[in-house]
Coordinates of C-alpha atoms (C1' of nucleotides) in Angstrom, one line a residue:
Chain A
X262 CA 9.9 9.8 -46.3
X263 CA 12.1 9.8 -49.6
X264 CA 15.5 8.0 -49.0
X265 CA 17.0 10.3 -51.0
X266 CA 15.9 13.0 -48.7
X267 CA 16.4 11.6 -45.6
X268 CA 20.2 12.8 -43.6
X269 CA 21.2 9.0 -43.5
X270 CA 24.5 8.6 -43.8
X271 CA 25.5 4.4 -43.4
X272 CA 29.1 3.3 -43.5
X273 CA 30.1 -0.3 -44.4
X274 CA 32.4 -0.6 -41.9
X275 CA 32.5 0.7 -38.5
X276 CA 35.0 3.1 -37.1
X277 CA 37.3 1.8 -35.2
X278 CA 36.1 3.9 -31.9
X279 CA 33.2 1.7 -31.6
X280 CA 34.2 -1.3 -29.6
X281 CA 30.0 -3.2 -28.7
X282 CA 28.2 -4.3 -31.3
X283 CA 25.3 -1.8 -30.5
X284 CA 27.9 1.3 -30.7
X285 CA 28.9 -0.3 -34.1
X286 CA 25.8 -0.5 -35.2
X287 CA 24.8 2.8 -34.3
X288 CA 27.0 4.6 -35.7
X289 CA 27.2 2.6 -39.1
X290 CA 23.2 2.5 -39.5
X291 CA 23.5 6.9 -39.1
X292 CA 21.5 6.9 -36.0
X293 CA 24.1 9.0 -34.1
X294 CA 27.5 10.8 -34.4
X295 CA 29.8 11.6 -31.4
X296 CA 30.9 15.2 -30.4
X297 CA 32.8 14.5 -27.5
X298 CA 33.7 11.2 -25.4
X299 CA 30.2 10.2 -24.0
X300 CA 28.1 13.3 -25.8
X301 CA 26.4 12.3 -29.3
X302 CA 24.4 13.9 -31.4
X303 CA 21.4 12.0 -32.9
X304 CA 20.8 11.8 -36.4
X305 CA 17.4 11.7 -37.6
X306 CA 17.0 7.5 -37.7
X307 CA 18.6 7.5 -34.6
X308 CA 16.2 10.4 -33.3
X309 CA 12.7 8.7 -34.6
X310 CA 13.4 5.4 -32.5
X311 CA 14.5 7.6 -29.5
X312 CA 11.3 9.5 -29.4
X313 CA 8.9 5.7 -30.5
X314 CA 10.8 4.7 -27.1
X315 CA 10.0 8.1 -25.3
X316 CA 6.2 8.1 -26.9
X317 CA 6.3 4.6 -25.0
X318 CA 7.3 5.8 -21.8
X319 CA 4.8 8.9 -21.4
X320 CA 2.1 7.3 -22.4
X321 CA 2.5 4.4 -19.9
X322 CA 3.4 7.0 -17.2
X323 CA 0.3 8.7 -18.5
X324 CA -2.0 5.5 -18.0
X325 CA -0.3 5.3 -14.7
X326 CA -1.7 8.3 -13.1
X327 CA 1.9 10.3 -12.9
X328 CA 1.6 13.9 -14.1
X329 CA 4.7 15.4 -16.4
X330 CA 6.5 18.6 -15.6
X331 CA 9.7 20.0 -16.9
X332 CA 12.7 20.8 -14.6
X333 CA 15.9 22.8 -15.4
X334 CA 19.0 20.9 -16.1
X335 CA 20.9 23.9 -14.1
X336 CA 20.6 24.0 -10.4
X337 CA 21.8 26.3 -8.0
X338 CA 24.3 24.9 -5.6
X339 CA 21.8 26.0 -2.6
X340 CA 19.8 22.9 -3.1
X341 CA 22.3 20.8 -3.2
X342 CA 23.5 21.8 0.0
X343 CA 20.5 20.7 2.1
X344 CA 21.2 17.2 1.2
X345 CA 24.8 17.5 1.6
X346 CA 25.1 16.3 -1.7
X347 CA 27.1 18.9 -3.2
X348 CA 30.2 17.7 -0.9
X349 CA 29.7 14.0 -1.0
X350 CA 29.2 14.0 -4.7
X351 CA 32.6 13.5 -6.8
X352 CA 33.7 14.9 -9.9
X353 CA 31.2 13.1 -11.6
X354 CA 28.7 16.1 -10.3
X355 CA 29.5 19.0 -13.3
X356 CA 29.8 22.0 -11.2
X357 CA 29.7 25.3 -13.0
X358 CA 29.7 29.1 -12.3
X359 CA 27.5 32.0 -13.9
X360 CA 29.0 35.5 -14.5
X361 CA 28.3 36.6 -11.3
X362 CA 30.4 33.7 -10.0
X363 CA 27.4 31.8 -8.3
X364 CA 27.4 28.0 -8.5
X365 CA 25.7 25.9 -10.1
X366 CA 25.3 22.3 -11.5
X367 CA 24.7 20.6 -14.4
X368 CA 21.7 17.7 -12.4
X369 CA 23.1 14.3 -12.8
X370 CA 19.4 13.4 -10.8
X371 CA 16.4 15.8 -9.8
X372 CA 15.4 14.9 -6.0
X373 CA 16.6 18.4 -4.6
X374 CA 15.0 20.1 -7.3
X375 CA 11.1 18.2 -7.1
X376 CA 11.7 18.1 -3.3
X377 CA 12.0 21.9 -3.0
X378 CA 8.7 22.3 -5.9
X379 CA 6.4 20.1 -3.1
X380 CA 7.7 21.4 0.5
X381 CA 6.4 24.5 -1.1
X382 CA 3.5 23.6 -3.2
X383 CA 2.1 21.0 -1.3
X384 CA 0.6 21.5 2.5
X385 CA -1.5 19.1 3.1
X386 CA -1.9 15.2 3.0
X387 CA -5.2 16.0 1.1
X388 CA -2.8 16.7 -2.0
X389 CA -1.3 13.1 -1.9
X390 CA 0.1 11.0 -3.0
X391 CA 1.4 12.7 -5.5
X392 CA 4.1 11.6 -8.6
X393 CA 5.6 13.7 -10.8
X394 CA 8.0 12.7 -13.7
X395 CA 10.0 14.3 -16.5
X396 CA 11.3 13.3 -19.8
X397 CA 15.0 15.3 -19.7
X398 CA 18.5 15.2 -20.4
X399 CA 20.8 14.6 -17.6
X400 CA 24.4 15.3 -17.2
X401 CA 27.1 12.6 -15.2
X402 CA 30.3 13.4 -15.7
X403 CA 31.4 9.6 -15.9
X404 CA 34.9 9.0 -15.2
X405 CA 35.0 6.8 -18.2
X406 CA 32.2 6.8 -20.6
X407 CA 31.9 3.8 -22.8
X408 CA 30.1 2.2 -25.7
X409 CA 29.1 4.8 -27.1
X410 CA 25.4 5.8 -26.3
X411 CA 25.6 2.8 -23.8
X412 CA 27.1 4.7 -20.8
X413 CA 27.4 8.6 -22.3
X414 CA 28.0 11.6 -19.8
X415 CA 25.1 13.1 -21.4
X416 CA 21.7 11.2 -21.7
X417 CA 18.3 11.2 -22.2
X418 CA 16.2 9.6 -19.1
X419 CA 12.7 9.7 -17.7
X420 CA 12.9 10.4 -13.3
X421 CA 10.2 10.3 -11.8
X422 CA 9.3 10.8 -7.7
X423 CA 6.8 10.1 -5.9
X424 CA 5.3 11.9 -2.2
X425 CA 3.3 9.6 0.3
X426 CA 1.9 10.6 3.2
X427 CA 3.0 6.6 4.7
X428 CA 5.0 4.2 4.0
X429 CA 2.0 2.2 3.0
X430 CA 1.1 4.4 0.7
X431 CA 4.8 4.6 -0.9
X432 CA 4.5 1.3 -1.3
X433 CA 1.3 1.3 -3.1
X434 CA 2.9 4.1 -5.5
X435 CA 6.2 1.7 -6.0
X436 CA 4.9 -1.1 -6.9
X437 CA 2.9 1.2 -9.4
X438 CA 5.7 2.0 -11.4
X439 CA 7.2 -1.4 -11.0
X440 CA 4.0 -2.5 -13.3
X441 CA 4.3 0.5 -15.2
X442 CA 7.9 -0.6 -16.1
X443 CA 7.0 -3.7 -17.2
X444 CA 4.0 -2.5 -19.5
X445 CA 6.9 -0.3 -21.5
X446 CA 9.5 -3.3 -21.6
X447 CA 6.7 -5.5 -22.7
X448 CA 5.8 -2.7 -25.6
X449 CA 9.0 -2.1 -26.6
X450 CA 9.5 -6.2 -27.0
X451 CA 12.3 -6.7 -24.9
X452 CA 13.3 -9.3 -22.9
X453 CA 14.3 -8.4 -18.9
X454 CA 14.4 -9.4 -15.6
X455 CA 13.7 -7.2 -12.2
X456 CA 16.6 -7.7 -9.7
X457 CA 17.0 -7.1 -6.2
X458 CA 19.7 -4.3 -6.2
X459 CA 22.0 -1.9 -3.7
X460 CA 20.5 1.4 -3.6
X461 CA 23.6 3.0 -3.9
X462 CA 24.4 6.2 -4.0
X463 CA 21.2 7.7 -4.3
X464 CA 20.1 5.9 -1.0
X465 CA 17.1 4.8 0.6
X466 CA 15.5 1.6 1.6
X467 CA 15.5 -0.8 -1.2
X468 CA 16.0 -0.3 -4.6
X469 CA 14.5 -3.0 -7.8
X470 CA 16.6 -2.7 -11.3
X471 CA 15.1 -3.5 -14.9
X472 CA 17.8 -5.5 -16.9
X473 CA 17.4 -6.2 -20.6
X474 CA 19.1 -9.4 -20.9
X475 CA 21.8 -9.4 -23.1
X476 CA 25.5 -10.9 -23.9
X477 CA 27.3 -7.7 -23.4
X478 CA 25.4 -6.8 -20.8
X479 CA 27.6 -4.9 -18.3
X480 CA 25.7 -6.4 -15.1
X481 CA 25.6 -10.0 -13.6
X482 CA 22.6 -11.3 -12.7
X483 CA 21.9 -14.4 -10.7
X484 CA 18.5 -15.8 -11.8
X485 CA 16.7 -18.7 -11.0
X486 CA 15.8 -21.4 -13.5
X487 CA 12.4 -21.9 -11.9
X488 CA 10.8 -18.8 -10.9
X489 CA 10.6 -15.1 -11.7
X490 CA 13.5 -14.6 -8.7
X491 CA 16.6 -12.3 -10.0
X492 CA 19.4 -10.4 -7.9
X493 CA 22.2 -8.9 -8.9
X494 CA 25.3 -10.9 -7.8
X495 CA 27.0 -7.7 -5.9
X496 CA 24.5 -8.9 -3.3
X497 CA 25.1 -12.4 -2.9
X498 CA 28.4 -12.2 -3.4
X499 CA 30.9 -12.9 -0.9
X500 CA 34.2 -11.5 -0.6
X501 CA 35.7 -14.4 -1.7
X502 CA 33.9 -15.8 -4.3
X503 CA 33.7 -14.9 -7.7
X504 CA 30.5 -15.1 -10.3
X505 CA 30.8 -18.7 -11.4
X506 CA 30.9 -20.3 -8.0
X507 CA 27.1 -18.9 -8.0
X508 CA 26.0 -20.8 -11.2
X509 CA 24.5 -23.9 -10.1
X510 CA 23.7 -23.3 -6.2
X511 CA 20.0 -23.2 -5.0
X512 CA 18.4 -20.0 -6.2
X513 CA 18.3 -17.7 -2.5
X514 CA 14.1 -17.9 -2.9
X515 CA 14.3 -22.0 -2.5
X516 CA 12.9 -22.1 -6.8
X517 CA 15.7 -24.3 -8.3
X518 CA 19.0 -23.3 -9.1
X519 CA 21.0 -20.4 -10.2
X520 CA 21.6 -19.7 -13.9
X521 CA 24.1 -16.3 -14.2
X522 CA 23.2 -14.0 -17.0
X523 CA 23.9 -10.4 -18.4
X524 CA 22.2 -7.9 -18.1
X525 CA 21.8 -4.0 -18.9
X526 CA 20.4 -2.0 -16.4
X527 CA 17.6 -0.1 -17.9
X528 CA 15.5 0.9 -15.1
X529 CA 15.7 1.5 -11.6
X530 CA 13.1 2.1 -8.6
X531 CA 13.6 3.3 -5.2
X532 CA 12.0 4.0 -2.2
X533 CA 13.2 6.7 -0.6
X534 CA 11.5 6.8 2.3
X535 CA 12.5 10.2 4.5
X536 CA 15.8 10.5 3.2
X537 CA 15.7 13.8 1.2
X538 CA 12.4 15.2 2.9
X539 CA 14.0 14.9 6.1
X540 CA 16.7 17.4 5.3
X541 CA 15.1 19.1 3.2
X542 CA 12.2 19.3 5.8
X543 CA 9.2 18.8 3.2
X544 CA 6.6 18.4 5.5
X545 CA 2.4 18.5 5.2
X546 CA -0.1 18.7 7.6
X547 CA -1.4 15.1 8.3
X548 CA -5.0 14.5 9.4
X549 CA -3.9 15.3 13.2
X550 CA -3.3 18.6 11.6
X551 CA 0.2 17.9 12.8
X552 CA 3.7 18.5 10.4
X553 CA 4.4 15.2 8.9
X554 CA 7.5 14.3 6.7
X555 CA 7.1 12.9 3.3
X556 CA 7.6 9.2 2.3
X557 CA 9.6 9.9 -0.9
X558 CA 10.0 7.3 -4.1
X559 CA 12.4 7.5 -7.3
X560 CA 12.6 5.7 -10.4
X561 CA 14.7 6.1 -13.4
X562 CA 14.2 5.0 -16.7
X563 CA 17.2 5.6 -19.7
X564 CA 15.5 6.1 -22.5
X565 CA 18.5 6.6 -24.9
X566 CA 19.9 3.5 -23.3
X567 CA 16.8 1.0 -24.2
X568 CA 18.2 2.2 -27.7
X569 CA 20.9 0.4 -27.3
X570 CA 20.1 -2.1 -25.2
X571 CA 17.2 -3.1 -27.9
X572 CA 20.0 -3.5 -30.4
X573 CA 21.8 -5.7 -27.9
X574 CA 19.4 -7.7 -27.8
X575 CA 18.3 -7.6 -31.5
X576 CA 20.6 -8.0 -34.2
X577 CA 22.5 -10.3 -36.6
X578 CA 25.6 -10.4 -38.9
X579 CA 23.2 -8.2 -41.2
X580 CA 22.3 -5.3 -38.6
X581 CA 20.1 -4.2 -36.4
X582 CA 16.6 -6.0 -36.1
X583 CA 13.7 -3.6 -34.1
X584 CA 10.9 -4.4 -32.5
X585 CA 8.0 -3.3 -34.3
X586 CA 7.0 -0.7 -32.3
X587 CA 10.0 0.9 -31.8
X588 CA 11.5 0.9 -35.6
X589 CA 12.4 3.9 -37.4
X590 CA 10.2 3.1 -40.3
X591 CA 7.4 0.6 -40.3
X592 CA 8.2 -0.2 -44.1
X593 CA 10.7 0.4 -46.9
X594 CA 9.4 0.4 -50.6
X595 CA 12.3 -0.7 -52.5
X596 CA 11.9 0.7 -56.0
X597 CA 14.4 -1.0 -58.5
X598 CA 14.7 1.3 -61.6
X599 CA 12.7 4.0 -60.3
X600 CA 14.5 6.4 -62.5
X601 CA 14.9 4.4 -65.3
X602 CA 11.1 3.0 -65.4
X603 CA 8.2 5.4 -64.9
X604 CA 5.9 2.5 -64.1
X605 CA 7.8 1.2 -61.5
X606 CA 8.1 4.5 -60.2
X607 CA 4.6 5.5 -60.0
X608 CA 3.4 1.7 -58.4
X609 CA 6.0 2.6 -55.9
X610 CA 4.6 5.8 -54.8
X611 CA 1.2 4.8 -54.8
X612 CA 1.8 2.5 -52.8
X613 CA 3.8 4.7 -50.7
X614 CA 0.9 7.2 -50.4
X615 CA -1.6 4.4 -49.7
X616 CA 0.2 3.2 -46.5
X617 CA 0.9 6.3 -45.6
X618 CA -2.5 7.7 -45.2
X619 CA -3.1 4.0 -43.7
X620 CA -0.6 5.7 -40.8
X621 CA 2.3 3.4 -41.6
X622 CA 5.6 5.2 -41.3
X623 CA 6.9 4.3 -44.5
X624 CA 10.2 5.1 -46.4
X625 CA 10.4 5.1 -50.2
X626 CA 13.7 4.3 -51.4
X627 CA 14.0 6.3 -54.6
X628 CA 17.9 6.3 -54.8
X629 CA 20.0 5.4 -57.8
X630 CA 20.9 2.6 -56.6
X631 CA 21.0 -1.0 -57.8
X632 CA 19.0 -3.7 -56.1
X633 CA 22.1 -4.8 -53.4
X634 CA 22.9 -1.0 -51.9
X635 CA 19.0 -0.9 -51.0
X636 CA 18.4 -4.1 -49.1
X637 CA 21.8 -3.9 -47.5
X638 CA 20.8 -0.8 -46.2
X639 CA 17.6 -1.6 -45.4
X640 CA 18.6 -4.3 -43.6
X641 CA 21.6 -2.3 -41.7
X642 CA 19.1 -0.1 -40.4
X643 CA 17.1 -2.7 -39.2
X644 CA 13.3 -1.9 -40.8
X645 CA 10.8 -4.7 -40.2
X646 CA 9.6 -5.2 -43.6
X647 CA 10.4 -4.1 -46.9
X648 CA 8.2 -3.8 -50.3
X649 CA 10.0 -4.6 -53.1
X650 CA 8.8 -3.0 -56.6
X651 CA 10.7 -4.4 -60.0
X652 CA 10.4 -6.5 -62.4
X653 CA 7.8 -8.7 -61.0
X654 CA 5.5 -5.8 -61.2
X655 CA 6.0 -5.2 -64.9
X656 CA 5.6 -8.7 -65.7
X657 CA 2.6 -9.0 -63.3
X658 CA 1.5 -6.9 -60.8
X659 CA 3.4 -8.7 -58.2
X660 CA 5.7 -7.1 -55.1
X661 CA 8.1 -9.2 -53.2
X662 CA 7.5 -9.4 -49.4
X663 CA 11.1 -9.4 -47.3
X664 CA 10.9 -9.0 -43.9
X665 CA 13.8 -8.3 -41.6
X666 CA 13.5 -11.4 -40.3
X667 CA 14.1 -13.2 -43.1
X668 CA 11.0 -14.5 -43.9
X669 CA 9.4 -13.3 -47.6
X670 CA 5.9 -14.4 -49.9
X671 CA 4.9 -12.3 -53.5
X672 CA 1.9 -10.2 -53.5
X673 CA -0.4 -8.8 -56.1
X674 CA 0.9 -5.0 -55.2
X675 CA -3.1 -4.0 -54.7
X676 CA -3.6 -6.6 -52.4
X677 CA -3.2 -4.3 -49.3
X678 CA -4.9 -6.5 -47.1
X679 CA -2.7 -9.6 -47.3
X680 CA 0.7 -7.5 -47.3
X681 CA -0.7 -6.0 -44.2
X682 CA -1.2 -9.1 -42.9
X683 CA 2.3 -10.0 -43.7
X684 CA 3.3 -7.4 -41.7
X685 CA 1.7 -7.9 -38.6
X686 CA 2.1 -11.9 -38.4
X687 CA 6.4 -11.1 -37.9
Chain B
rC99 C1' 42.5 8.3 -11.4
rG100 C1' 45.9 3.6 -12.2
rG101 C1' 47.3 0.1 -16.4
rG102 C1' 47.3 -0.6 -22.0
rA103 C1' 46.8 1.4 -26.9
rU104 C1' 45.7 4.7 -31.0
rG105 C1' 45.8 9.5 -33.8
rU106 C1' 47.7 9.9 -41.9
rA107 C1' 40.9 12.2 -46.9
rG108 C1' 34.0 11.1 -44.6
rC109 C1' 35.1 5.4 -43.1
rG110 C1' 38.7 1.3 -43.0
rC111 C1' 43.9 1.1 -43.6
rA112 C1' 49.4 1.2 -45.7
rG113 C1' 53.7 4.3 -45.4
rC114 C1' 57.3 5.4 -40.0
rC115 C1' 61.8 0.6 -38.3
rU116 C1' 65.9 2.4 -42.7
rG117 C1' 64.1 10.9 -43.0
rG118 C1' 63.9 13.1 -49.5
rU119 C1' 57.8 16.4 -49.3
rA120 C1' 51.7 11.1 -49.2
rG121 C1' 49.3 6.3 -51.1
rC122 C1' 45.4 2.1 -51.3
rG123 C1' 40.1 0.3 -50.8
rC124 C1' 35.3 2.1 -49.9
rA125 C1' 32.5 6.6 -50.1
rC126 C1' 31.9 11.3 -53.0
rU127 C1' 31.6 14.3 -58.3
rA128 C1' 30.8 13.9 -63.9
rC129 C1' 29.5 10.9 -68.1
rA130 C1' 28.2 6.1 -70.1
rC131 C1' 26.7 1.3 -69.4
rU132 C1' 24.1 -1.7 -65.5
rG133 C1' 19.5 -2.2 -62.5
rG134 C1' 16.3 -8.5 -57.8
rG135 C1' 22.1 -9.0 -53.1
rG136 C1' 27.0 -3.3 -51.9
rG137 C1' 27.8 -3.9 -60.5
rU138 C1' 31.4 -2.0 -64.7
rG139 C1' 34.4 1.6 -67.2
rU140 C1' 36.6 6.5 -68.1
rA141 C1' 37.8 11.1 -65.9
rG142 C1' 37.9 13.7 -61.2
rU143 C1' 37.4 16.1 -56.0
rG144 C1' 39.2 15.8 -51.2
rG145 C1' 44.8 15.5 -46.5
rU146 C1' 48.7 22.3 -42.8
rC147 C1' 49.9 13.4 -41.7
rG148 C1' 46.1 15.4 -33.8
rU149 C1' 49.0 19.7 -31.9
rC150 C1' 53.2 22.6 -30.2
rG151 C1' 58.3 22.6 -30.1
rG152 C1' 63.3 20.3 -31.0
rU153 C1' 67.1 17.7 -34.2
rU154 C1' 68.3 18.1 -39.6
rC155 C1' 70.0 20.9 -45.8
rA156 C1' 65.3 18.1 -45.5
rA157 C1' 60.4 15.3 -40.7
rA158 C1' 54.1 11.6 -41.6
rU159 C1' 58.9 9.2 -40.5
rC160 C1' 63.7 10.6 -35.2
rC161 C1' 63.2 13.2 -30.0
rG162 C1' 60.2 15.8 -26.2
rG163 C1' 55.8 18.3 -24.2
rC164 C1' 50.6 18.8 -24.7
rC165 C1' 45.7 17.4 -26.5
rA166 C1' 42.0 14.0 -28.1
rU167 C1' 40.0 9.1 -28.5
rC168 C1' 39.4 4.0 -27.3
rC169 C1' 40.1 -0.6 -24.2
rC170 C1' 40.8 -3.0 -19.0
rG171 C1' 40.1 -1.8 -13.6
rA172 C1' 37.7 1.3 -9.2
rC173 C1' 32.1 4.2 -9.7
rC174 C1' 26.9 4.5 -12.1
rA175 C1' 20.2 5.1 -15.4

RNA sequence: CGGGAUGUAGCGCAGCCUGGUAGCGCACUACACUGGGGGUGUAGUGGUCGUCGGUUCAAAUCCGGCCAUCCCGACCA
């Protein structure tokens, strides 16, 4: 991609609506642009590490066995009936009316809407277990969305559910996609904890949450300095206490002590158990040949949020800093006086072409601009590694290494191999 | 929904107290120079001052309603 092509438009300072340092970011690297409070439209920086994260995500849930369909974002108020949802959920449930005055909603979650696909597609036990997930954009009216694409009304999120015949089986299917999470977390690069957590609103037996750990995290988590153990402190808290009376106590699974750390909750699994077939009587034939009711799991993962959660965790007084795999662009060729120098010009794009093909996602910055404009962008937008073209190429053949991280090395600009290498060993 | 704040050019801000018809920095356009850390100069573009109403000879400025946005709380991937 040519810089000078590319929709990119970076601000030097951030506008004053942005409050977290990922917001900020965000919105000053061009990733995103707000329409409304909580609804954003994605740019198309913003867009390429939204869909690296979602490429992530499918192809784990691919690996995993789960099979992807597509549900509406409009449902008919019917469904949501059966649960009694449609009374007991508040405003935050967007409720809307076609021209023939029926209701409808805008889904904020999809168990009514998979429920009703099985009791009607699926008979018998044969057919399990089954679990089904989609990549879509969901709807929450939030009473107050916040920081930006952190907590937006509108968001992209993968939901997945899973049908058991037994509660043995649901198991076997949970603890599935609680390795499955941890397979994307680990390939996006991001550090997290699994807590303990209420179930909430949703319901069901138990519930797990993914938190990336991060300052402005807007969980608490009480971990334990000696083992994997994690909760989130609305459980152990008592009505009396507050956070820091936690730090320092014996960690609840007898590993050391408690250490209290923030986190953003990325992911969340359920199991369900009966809850939603029970009323929405989804039932198969067990091998008794008798009606039996499903043993139901969800789990949620926010895609658009790991955006910003990954910047949360991943930035400096520069800009944003992405994990490799989940960067806009692989590599930026710098090219100083590429209009003024048609050596410089062709190297560059050479070299452009040859990494290309290599299947590097590469941008070529080909602007106007002087030396500083480029690497501050660059470095705003956060791309691992850049390829600098100038002067050292006209005096010999040599491109300046500078990775995001700081660290840099000159390369003889045809020695592919070793600025590869470069690359990979960040 | 309770508490707090903000709204003036794409972004950051000044002007408002003390009314006289809008300004600064960045960005943007043209040209020239510059070209390894947001460079320099010259000349420009861009604003019904959130909105509606009131007061006044005159409103960005004073008064009132509404809207939008943000922050703190109660709720959530």
């Amino acid at each position: 991609m040519l810089y000078s092509k590319l929709l990119l438009p970076t601000l030097k300072e951030a506008p004053q609506e942005a409050e977290i340092i990922s917001h900020k970011l965000m919105l000053r690297a061009g990733m995103i642009r707000k329409v409304a409070s909580g609804i954003y439209t994605w740019l198309p920086l913003g867009l390429r590490v939204l869909k690296k994260i979602e490429n992530i995500v499918r192809e784990e849930m691919d690996s995993s066995g789960a099979q992807e369909i597509f549900m509406p974002m409009v449902h008919p108020k019917e469904l949501w009936e059966e649960t009694k949802r449609w009374e007991k959920m508040g405003p935050e449930l967007l409720r809307i009316k076609d021209r023939h005055e029926r209701d409808f909603c805008l889904g904020p979650t999809h168990e009514e809407v998979i429920t009703d696909i099985i009791r009607n597609n699926v008979k018998s036990y044969k057919e399990l277990p089954l679990n089904l997930y989609q990549i879509q954009t969901k709807f929450r009216d939030e009473v107050r969305p916040r920081y930006g694409i952190m907590r937006g009304r509108e968001f992209l999120m993968k939901d997945s559910y899973s049908f058991n015949i037994d509660e043995d089986s649901l198991q076997e299917s949970y603890l599935t996609m609680r390795e499955t999470y941890k397979k994307v977390l680990n390939r996006i690069g991001l550090k997290y904890k699994i807590s303990a957590a209420d179930s909430g609103a949703i319901g069901g037996d138990s519930s797990e949450e993914f938190h990336v750990l991060a300052d402005n995290g807007e969980d608490t988590i009480a971990i334990s300095d000696s083992s994997e153990f994690a909760i989130n402190t609305d459980l152990l808290l008592k009505k009396d206490e507050n956070i820091n009376s936690l730090e320092g106590k014996p960690s609840p699974d007898g590993n050391g002590v408690i250490k209290i750390k923030k986190g953003i909750e990325v992911g969340h699994i359920f199991k369900l158990g009966k809850l939603y077939a029970e009323s929405m009587k989804a039932n198969v034939l067990n091998s008794d040949g008798k009606a039996s009711t499903l043993f139901m799991g969800c789990y949620g993962i926010g895609i658009s949020r790991l955006v910003a959660a990954s910047i949360e965790q991943n930035f400096d007084e520069k800009g944003i800093i992405w994990p490799h795999n989940i960067a806009p662009f692989d590599i930026n060729i710098i090219s100083i006086g590429h209009h003024k120098d048609k050596k410089i010009a062709s190297a560059a794009t050479e070299l452009y072409e040859q990494l290309t093909k290599m299947n590097y996602s590469v941008l070529l910055d080909d602007r106007k601009d002087g030396y500083g404009t480029k690497i501050k962008d660059s470095e705003l937008i956060g791309i691992p590694l850049n390829i600098i073209i100038g002067k050292n190429y006209i005096e010999n053949k040599e491109v300046e290494l500078l990775a995001r991280n700081g660290q840099s090395s000159k390369n003889a600009i045809n020695d592919i191999k070793t600025i590869l290498d470069f690359f990979k060993n960040q």
